Tab-separated table of C-alpha atoms and ligand atoms in Angstrom:
chain	number	residue	atom	x	y	z
Y	1	MET	CA	129.685	79.012	82.099
Y	2	LYS	CA	130.315	75.427	82.721
Y	3	SER	CA	132.444	74.719	85.882
Y	4	GLU	CA	135.296	72.482	86.383
Y	5	PRO	CA	134.323	69.739	88.950
Y	6	ILE	CA	136.969	69.275	91.530
Y	7	SER	CA	137.719	66.766	94.546
Y	8	VAL	CA	138.184	67.654	98.302
Y	9	SER	CA	141.989	67.329	97.926
Y	10	GLU	CA	142.048	69.762	94.856
Y	11	ALA	CA	139.878	72.106	96.668
Y	12	ALA	CA	142.578	71.967	99.594
Y	13	ASP	CA	145.428	72.746	97.087
Y	14	PHE	CA	143.438	75.513	95.581
Y	15	PHE	CA	143.110	77.179	99.232
Y	16	LYS	CA	146.794	76.556	99.894
Y	17	THR	CA	147.964	78.261	96.766
Y	18	HIS	CA	145.776	81.379	96.941
Y	19	ASP	CA	144.924	84.038	99.564
Y	20	ASN	CA	143.006	86.954	100.421
Y	21	PHE	CA	139.520	85.025	100.365
Y	22	LEU	CA	136.273	86.546	100.285
Y	23	ILE	CA	133.635	84.011	101.220
Y	24	LEU	CA	130.182	84.506	100.169
Y	25	SER	CA	126.863	83.291	101.699
Y	26	HIS	CA	123.607	83.114	100.035
Y	27	ALA	CA	120.843	85.788	100.737
Y	28	ASN	CA	118.421	85.196	103.645
Y	29	PRO	CA	121.167	83.254	105.053
Y	30	ASP	CA	120.483	80.019	107.197
Y	31	GLY	CA	122.950	77.968	109.203
Y	32	ASP	CA	124.639	75.967	106.791
Y	33	THR	CA	125.650	78.808	104.439
Y	34	LEU	CA	126.854	80.801	107.420
Y	35	GLY	CA	128.394	77.720	109.407
Y	36	CYS	CA	130.351	76.671	106.607
Y	37	ALA	CA	131.548	80.317	105.801
Y	38	PHE	CA	132.601	80.983	109.417
Y	39	ALA	CA	134.480	77.586	109.765
Y	40	LEU	CA	136.020	77.839	106.586
Y	41	CYS	CA	137.157	81.653	107.575
Y	42	ARG	CA	138.611	80.614	110.748
Y	43	ALA	CA	140.232	77.646	109.552
Y	44	LEU	CA	142.214	79.711	106.618
Y	45	GLN	CA	142.890	82.475	109.398
Y	46	LYS	CA	144.610	79.682	111.363
Y	47	LEU	CA	146.651	78.704	108.522
Y	48	GLY	CA	148.037	82.420	108.499
Y	49	LYS	CA	145.634	83.289	105.330
Y	50	LYS	CA	143.622	86.586	105.155
Y	51	ALA	CA	139.838	85.662	104.803
Y	52	LYS	CA	136.590	87.401	105.514
Y	53	ASN	CA	132.983	86.674	104.873
Y	54	ILE	CA	129.953	88.661	103.185
Y	55	CYS	CA	126.200	87.942	103.016
Y	56	ALA	CA	123.771	90.233	101.197
Y	57	ASP	CA	121.318	90.293	104.236
Y	58	GLU	CA	121.405	91.005	107.934
Y	59	ILE	CA	122.536	88.010	110.035
Y	60	SER	CA	120.195	87.291	113.021
Y	61	THR	CA	121.685	87.420	116.493
Y	62	ARG	CA	121.159	83.583	116.678
Y	63	PHE	CA	124.638	83.418	114.916
Y	64	ASP	CA	126.622	85.723	117.266
Y	65	PHE	CA	128.705	82.916	118.288
Y	66	MET	CA	129.690	82.408	114.846
Y	67	LYS	CA	130.774	86.046	114.421
Y	68	GLU	CA	133.288	85.543	117.540
Y	69	ALA	CA	134.765	82.549	115.757
Y	70	VAL	CA	136.539	84.952	113.198
Y	71	GLU	CA	138.854	87.947	113.293
Y	72	SER	CA	137.957	90.958	111.372
Y	73	GLN	CA	140.832	91.347	108.993
Y	74	ASP	CA	141.022	94.641	106.523
Y	75	PHE	CA	142.520	93.611	103.202
Y	76	GLU	CA	141.715	93.633	99.344
Y	77	PRO	CA	139.926	90.476	98.321
Y	78	GLN	CA	141.427	88.646	95.515
Y	79	THR	CA	140.028	85.152	95.475
Y	80	VAL	CA	136.125	84.903	95.872
Y	81	VAL	CA	134.473	81.597	96.890
Y	82	SER	CA	131.034	80.459	97.779
Y	83	VAL	CA	129.470	77.975	100.151
Y	84	ASP	CA	125.855	76.390	99.941
Y	85	VAL	CA	124.954	79.084	96.947
Y	86	ALA	CA	123.007	76.700	94.488
Y	87	ASP	CA	122.571	79.789	91.824
Y	88	THR	CA	124.160	83.439	91.672
Y	89	LYS	CA	120.444	84.654	91.802
Y	90	LEU	CA	120.543	83.444	95.410
Y	91	LEU	CA	123.147	86.067	96.223
Y	92	GLY	CA	120.732	88.875	96.549
Y	93	ASP	CA	122.484	92.227	96.336
Y	94	LEU	CA	125.822	90.358	95.944
Y	95	GLU	CA	124.858	88.962	92.437
Y	96	LYS	CA	125.989	91.981	90.549
Y	97	PRO	CA	129.295	92.462	92.076
Y	98	TYR	CA	130.396	89.213	92.269
Y	99	SER	CA	128.754	86.828	89.708
Y	100	GLY	CA	131.244	85.962	87.180
Y	101	LYS	CA	134.149	86.409	89.806
Y	102	ILE	CA	133.517	83.139	91.819
Y	103	GLU	CA	136.902	80.984	91.493
Y	104	LEU	CA	135.527	78.275	93.465
Y	105	ALA	CA	131.814	77.297	94.524
Y	106	ILE	CA	131.368	74.570	97.400
Y	107	ASP	CA	127.702	73.074	97.269
Y	108	HIS	CA	125.501	70.278	97.919
Y	109	HIS	CA	122.449	71.042	95.814
Y	110	VAL	CA	121.295	68.627	93.151
Y	111	SER	CA	119.715	71.771	91.365
Y	112	HIS	CA	123.411	73.412	91.433
Y	113	VAL	CA	123.671	75.827	88.443
Y	114	ASP	CA	127.252	76.435	87.222
Y	115	PHE	CA	128.625	79.878	87.952
Y	116	ALA	CA	132.244	79.475	89.428
Y	117	LYS	CA	135.159	78.380	87.511
Y	118	LYS	CA	135.730	75.372	89.893
Y	119	LEU	CA	133.047	73.575	91.879
Y	120	LEU	CA	133.127	71.055	94.799
Y	121	LEU	CA	129.879	69.586	94.632
Y	122	GLU	CA	128.430	66.845	96.810
Y	123	PRO	CA	124.987	66.427	95.637
Y	124	TYR	CA	124.036	63.737	98.193
Y	125	ALA	CA	125.298	65.604	101.180
Y	126	ALA	CA	122.794	66.697	103.830
Y	127	ALA	CA	124.646	69.961	104.063
Y	128	ALA	CA	127.315	71.948	102.541
Y	129	ALA	CA	129.361	71.201	106.019
Y	130	GLU	CA	129.832	67.933	104.893
Y	131	PRO	CA	132.289	68.706	101.913
Y	132	VAL	CA	133.417	71.721	104.040
Y	133	TYR	CA	134.410	69.282	106.962
Y	134	LYS	CA	136.404	67.048	104.601
Y	135	LEU	CA	138.055	69.945	103.397
Y	136	ILE	CA	139.362	71.452	106.522
Y	137	LEU	CA	140.365	67.828	107.625
Y	138	GLU	CA	142.506	67.830	104.191
Y	139	LEU	CA	143.846	71.277	104.901
Y	140	GLY	CA	145.036	70.834	108.540
Y	141	GLY	CA	144.338	67.433	109.487
Y	142	GLY	CA	142.690	67.090	112.641
Y	143	GLU	CA	144.790	69.727	114.506
Y	144	LEU	CA	143.000	72.560	112.435
Y	145	PHE	CA	139.700	71.678	114.219
Y	146	ASP	CA	138.845	73.182	117.380
Y	147	ALA	CA	135.496	73.869	119.336
Y	148	GLN	CA	134.655	77.016	117.521
Y	149	ILE	CA	134.994	75.411	114.199
Y	150	ALA	CA	133.155	72.556	115.235
Y	151	ALA	CA	130.303	74.566	116.705
Y	152	CYS	CA	129.909	75.991	113.407
Y	153	LEU	CA	129.697	73.108	111.543
Y	154	TYR	CA	127.529	71.279	113.623
Y	155	THR	CA	125.008	74.337	113.598
Y	156	ALA	CA	125.173	73.837	109.481
Y	157	LEU	CA	124.355	70.118	110.042
Y	158	SER	CA	121.723	70.329	112.259
Y	159	THR	CA	119.850	73.163	110.924
Y	160	ASP	CA	119.871	71.684	107.148
Y	161	THR	CA	118.605	68.371	108.503
Y	162	GLY	CA	115.940	69.779	110.707
Y	163	CYS	CA	118.044	68.393	113.962
Y	164	PHE	CA	118.723	65.469	112.035
Y	165	LYS	CA	115.195	64.470	111.433
Y	166	TYR	CA	114.982	64.789	107.637
Y	167	SER	CA	115.636	61.715	105.637
Y	168	CYS	CA	118.693	63.594	104.013
Y	169	ALA	CA	120.664	63.029	107.415
Y	170	THR	CA	122.390	59.759	106.548
Y	171	ALA	CA	124.906	57.864	108.537
Y	172	ALA	CA	127.651	59.955	106.889
Y	173	THR	CA	126.003	63.065	108.563
Y	174	HIS	CA	125.675	61.342	111.856
Y	175	ARG	CA	129.421	60.352	111.574
Y	176	ILE	CA	130.709	63.963	110.954
Y	177	ALA	CA	128.333	65.265	113.794
Y	178	ALA	CA	129.886	62.543	116.048
Y	179	GLU	CA	133.423	63.711	115.003
Y	180	LEU	CA	132.649	67.464	115.670
Y	181	LEU	CA	131.104	66.294	118.934
Y	182	GLU	CA	134.441	65.302	120.371
Y	183	TYR	CA	135.102	68.904	120.593
Y	184	ASP	CA	133.879	71.037	123.513
Y	185	PHE	CA	130.971	73.199	122.627
Y	186	ASP	CA	127.312	73.378	123.903
Y	187	HIS	CA	125.346	71.139	121.110
Y	188	SER	CA	122.452	71.229	123.156
Y	189	ARG	CA	122.219	74.892	123.393
Y	190	ILE	CA	122.553	75.117	119.558
Y	191	ASP	CA	119.735	72.929	118.928
Y	192	TYR	CA	117.561	74.799	121.845
Y	193	VAL	CA	118.165	78.158	120.057
Y	194	PHE	CA	117.616	77.213	116.740
Y	195	PHE	CA	114.794	74.583	117.386
Y	196	ASP	CA	112.952	75.108	120.379
Y	197	MET	CA	113.496	78.961	121.551
Y	198	LYS	CA	110.948	81.148	120.413
Y	199	THR	CA	110.273	84.889	120.783
Y	200	LYS	CA	107.039	85.964	123.138
Y	201	ALA	CA	105.768	87.780	119.901
Y	202	ARG	CA	105.868	84.252	118.161
Y	203	ILE	CA	104.287	82.511	120.993
Y	204	ALA	CA	101.447	85.198	120.931
Y	205	LEU	CA	100.970	84.474	117.100
Y	206	GLU	CA	101.158	80.777	117.554
Y	207	GLU	CA	98.379	81.183	120.230
Y	208	THR	CA	96.024	82.856	117.805
Y	209	ILE	CA	96.899	80.252	115.157
Y	210	TYR	CA	96.074	77.482	117.627
Y	211	ARG	CA	92.762	79.159	118.549
Y	212	ASP	CA	91.444	79.805	115.093
Y	213	ILE	CA	92.364	76.460	113.317
Y	214	GLU	CA	89.446	75.590	110.809
Y	215	TYR	CA	89.007	71.938	110.182
Y	216	TYR	CA	87.422	70.816	106.705
Y	217	CYS	CA	87.056	67.484	104.800
Y	218	ASP	CA	86.343	65.280	107.885
Y	219	GLY	CA	89.236	66.612	109.747
Y	220	LYS	CA	91.567	65.811	106.960
Y	221	CYS	CA	92.286	69.165	106.108
Y	222	ALA	CA	93.184	71.678	108.725
Y	223	LEU	CA	93.570	75.802	107.601
Y	224	VAL	CA	94.863	78.711	109.351
Y	225	SER	CA	94.638	82.182	108.113
Y	226	LEU	CA	97.149	85.117	108.714
Y	227	THR	CA	96.107	88.808	108.385
Y	228	ARG	CA	99.106	91.509	107.593
Y	229	GLU	CA	98.297	92.785	111.224
Y	230	GLN	CA	99.047	89.628	112.442
Y	231	LEU	CA	102.191	88.794	110.289
Y	232	GLU	CA	103.512	92.324	111.254
Y	233	SER	CA	103.415	91.621	114.880
Y	234	VAL	CA	106.501	89.589	114.720
Y	235	ASP	CA	110.042	89.621	112.893
Y	236	SER	CA	110.122	88.193	109.523
Y	237	GLU	CA	112.351	85.573	110.998
Y	238	ASP	CA	109.513	84.593	113.551
Y	239	ALA	CA	106.978	84.300	110.505
Y	240	ASN	CA	109.331	81.165	108.970
Y	241	GLY	CA	107.790	77.947	109.618
Y	242	LEU	CA	104.252	78.707	110.169
Y	243	SER	CA	103.196	76.479	107.225
Y	244	ALA	CA	104.280	73.397	109.106
Y	245	ILE	CA	101.826	73.904	112.025
Y	246	PRO	CA	98.462	72.618	110.617
Y	247	ARG	CA	100.216	69.326	109.262
Y	248	MET	CA	101.432	68.269	112.796
Y	249	ILE	CA	97.840	67.808	113.714
Y	250	GLU	CA	97.086	63.732	114.058
Y	251	GLY	CA	94.898	62.693	111.311
Y	252	VAL	CA	95.194	66.073	108.930
Y	253	GLU	CA	96.345	64.948	105.419
Y	254	VAL	CA	96.696	68.460	104.048
Y	255	GLY	CA	97.688	71.631	105.920
Y	256	VAL	CA	96.778	75.050	104.579
Y	257	VAL	CA	98.375	78.483	106.075
Y	258	PHE	CA	96.978	81.708	104.288
Y	259	LYS	CA	98.850	84.546	104.414
Y	260	GLN	CA	97.719	88.194	103.335
Y	261	ARG	CA	100.113	89.980	101.228
Y	262	PRO	CA	100.926	93.620	101.640
Y	263	ASN	CA	98.650	94.499	98.614
Y	264	GLY	CA	96.100	92.536	100.092
Y	265	SER	CA	96.307	89.468	97.951
Y	266	TRP	CA	96.258	86.059	99.640
Y	267	LYS	CA	99.040	83.382	99.271
Y	268	ALA	CA	98.384	79.855	100.414
Y	269	SER	CA	101.007	77.383	101.375
Y	270	LEU	CA	99.928	73.653	101.292
Y	271	ARG	CA	101.669	70.984	103.149
Y	272	SER	CA	100.873	67.286	102.564
Y	273	ASN	CA	101.063	64.479	104.736
Y	274	SER	CA	99.864	61.719	102.585
Y	275	THR	CA	100.042	60.786	99.004
Y	276	VAL	CA	97.706	63.848	98.138
Y	277	ASP	CA	99.904	65.882	95.548
Y	278	VAL	CA	99.472	69.231	96.756
Y	279	GLN	CA	101.577	70.551	93.939
Y	280	LYS	CA	98.838	69.443	91.635
Y	281	ILE	CA	95.933	71.197	93.554
Y	282	CYS	CA	98.007	74.480	93.589
Y	283	SER	CA	98.462	74.091	89.740
Y	284	GLU	CA	94.666	74.646	89.481
Y	285	PHE	CA	95.164	78.093	90.792
Y	286	GLY	CA	98.213	78.898	88.896
Y	287	GLY	CA	100.663	77.958	91.591
Y	288	GLY	CA	103.124	75.168	91.867
Y	289	GLY	CA	106.013	73.618	93.972
Y	290	HIS	CA	106.365	69.991	95.048
Y	291	THR	CA	104.306	67.017	95.810
Y	292	LYS	CA	104.421	67.644	99.463
Y	293	ALA	CA	104.862	71.367	99.560
Y	294	ALA	CA	103.327	73.951	97.214
Y	295	GLY	CA	101.736	77.310	96.920
Y	296	CYS	CA	99.026	79.399	95.278
Y	297	SER	CA	97.826	82.842	95.177
Y	298	PHE	CA	94.339	84.384	95.090
Y	299	TYR	CA	93.954	87.981	93.601
Y	300	ASN	CA	90.811	90.002	93.885
Y	301	THR	CA	89.068	87.330	95.913
Y	302	SER	CA	87.970	87.632	99.225
Y	303	LEU	CA	89.457	85.349	101.898
Y	304	ALA	CA	86.155	83.509	102.526
Y	305	ASP	CA	85.935	82.881	98.724
Y	306	ALA	CA	89.579	81.855	98.366
Y	307	LYS	CA	89.233	79.344	101.207
Y	308	LYS	CA	85.957	77.858	99.532
Y	309	GLN	CA	87.556	77.223	96.193
Y	310	LEU	CA	90.838	75.763	97.441
Y	311	VAL	CA	89.031	73.527	100.145
Y	312	GLU	CA	86.563	72.176	97.270
Y	313	VAL	CA	89.593	71.193	95.162
Y	314	ILE	CA	91.613	69.557	98.326
Y	315	GLY	CA	88.138	67.781	99.091
Y	316	LYS	CA	88.121	66.176	95.599
Y	317	ALA	CA	92.045	65.315	96.029
Y	318	LEU	CA	91.063	63.376	99.193
Y	319	ALA	CA	88.021	61.816	98.164
D	1	MN	MN1	122.479	73.755	102.802
């Protein structure tokens, strides 16, 4: 299906002339999809519309403050919209019941695959929260905003830009964040919760990682391996972002994290800090990804063998 591209003001007209909204977030939800959904839901409710959010997966307790921003309303949904969803495949268990029924998609992914009747797409926005911010402004002027909407959208911007560190955070992103900071919410608490706070189980896991780091290729490659037992010692949320650890080390050009799968096979995640193309390295083992982040798998191979094969190819790439 080809979506009809629409502008922010056309999207605002769409919301004004429809009601009983169901707002879909993508599965394995992040701060952007949830921040947009809760901000939009609250704005619509403040306009006297009926609105609710839905997501296929459980929402982490880190987002509890967002849940408090909306009223739970009981009604039969009539208008289905999605936020930060690049492809219906990413809806998880909501794909079957809702794909083909989505009236409007609001997104920022260059890779967006059309699925909705109408599409508000800002492919160069750092987060879907950028078009959602403009939409809420168009819907109600500055009056519709409040501290709770601002906190939701700030979280979306902050989490999708690695706390405003990634190159996708533009001057426009910072200007929207600055407008949001005019409202009275605790942004430093939000950044603490999403970027600094770790569970005790995660800290214990990191302790073993730091203790067991192996260096190869004159210290230009750092490698960590994690067994099932180690991975099962933490919640799945705590196991996110581990691939970033080896590449934090000064002088390391290629970071590798091996994770053991439930079936015993090993998945290697590679991160490049230099011109080394890790996608090319992984393709030699049937894997793929991007030049700076890629992965591959080793089946029916011992960990020692998998390491040896991979380090050999990394060594050639570094030479
Ligand atoms: Mn996003």
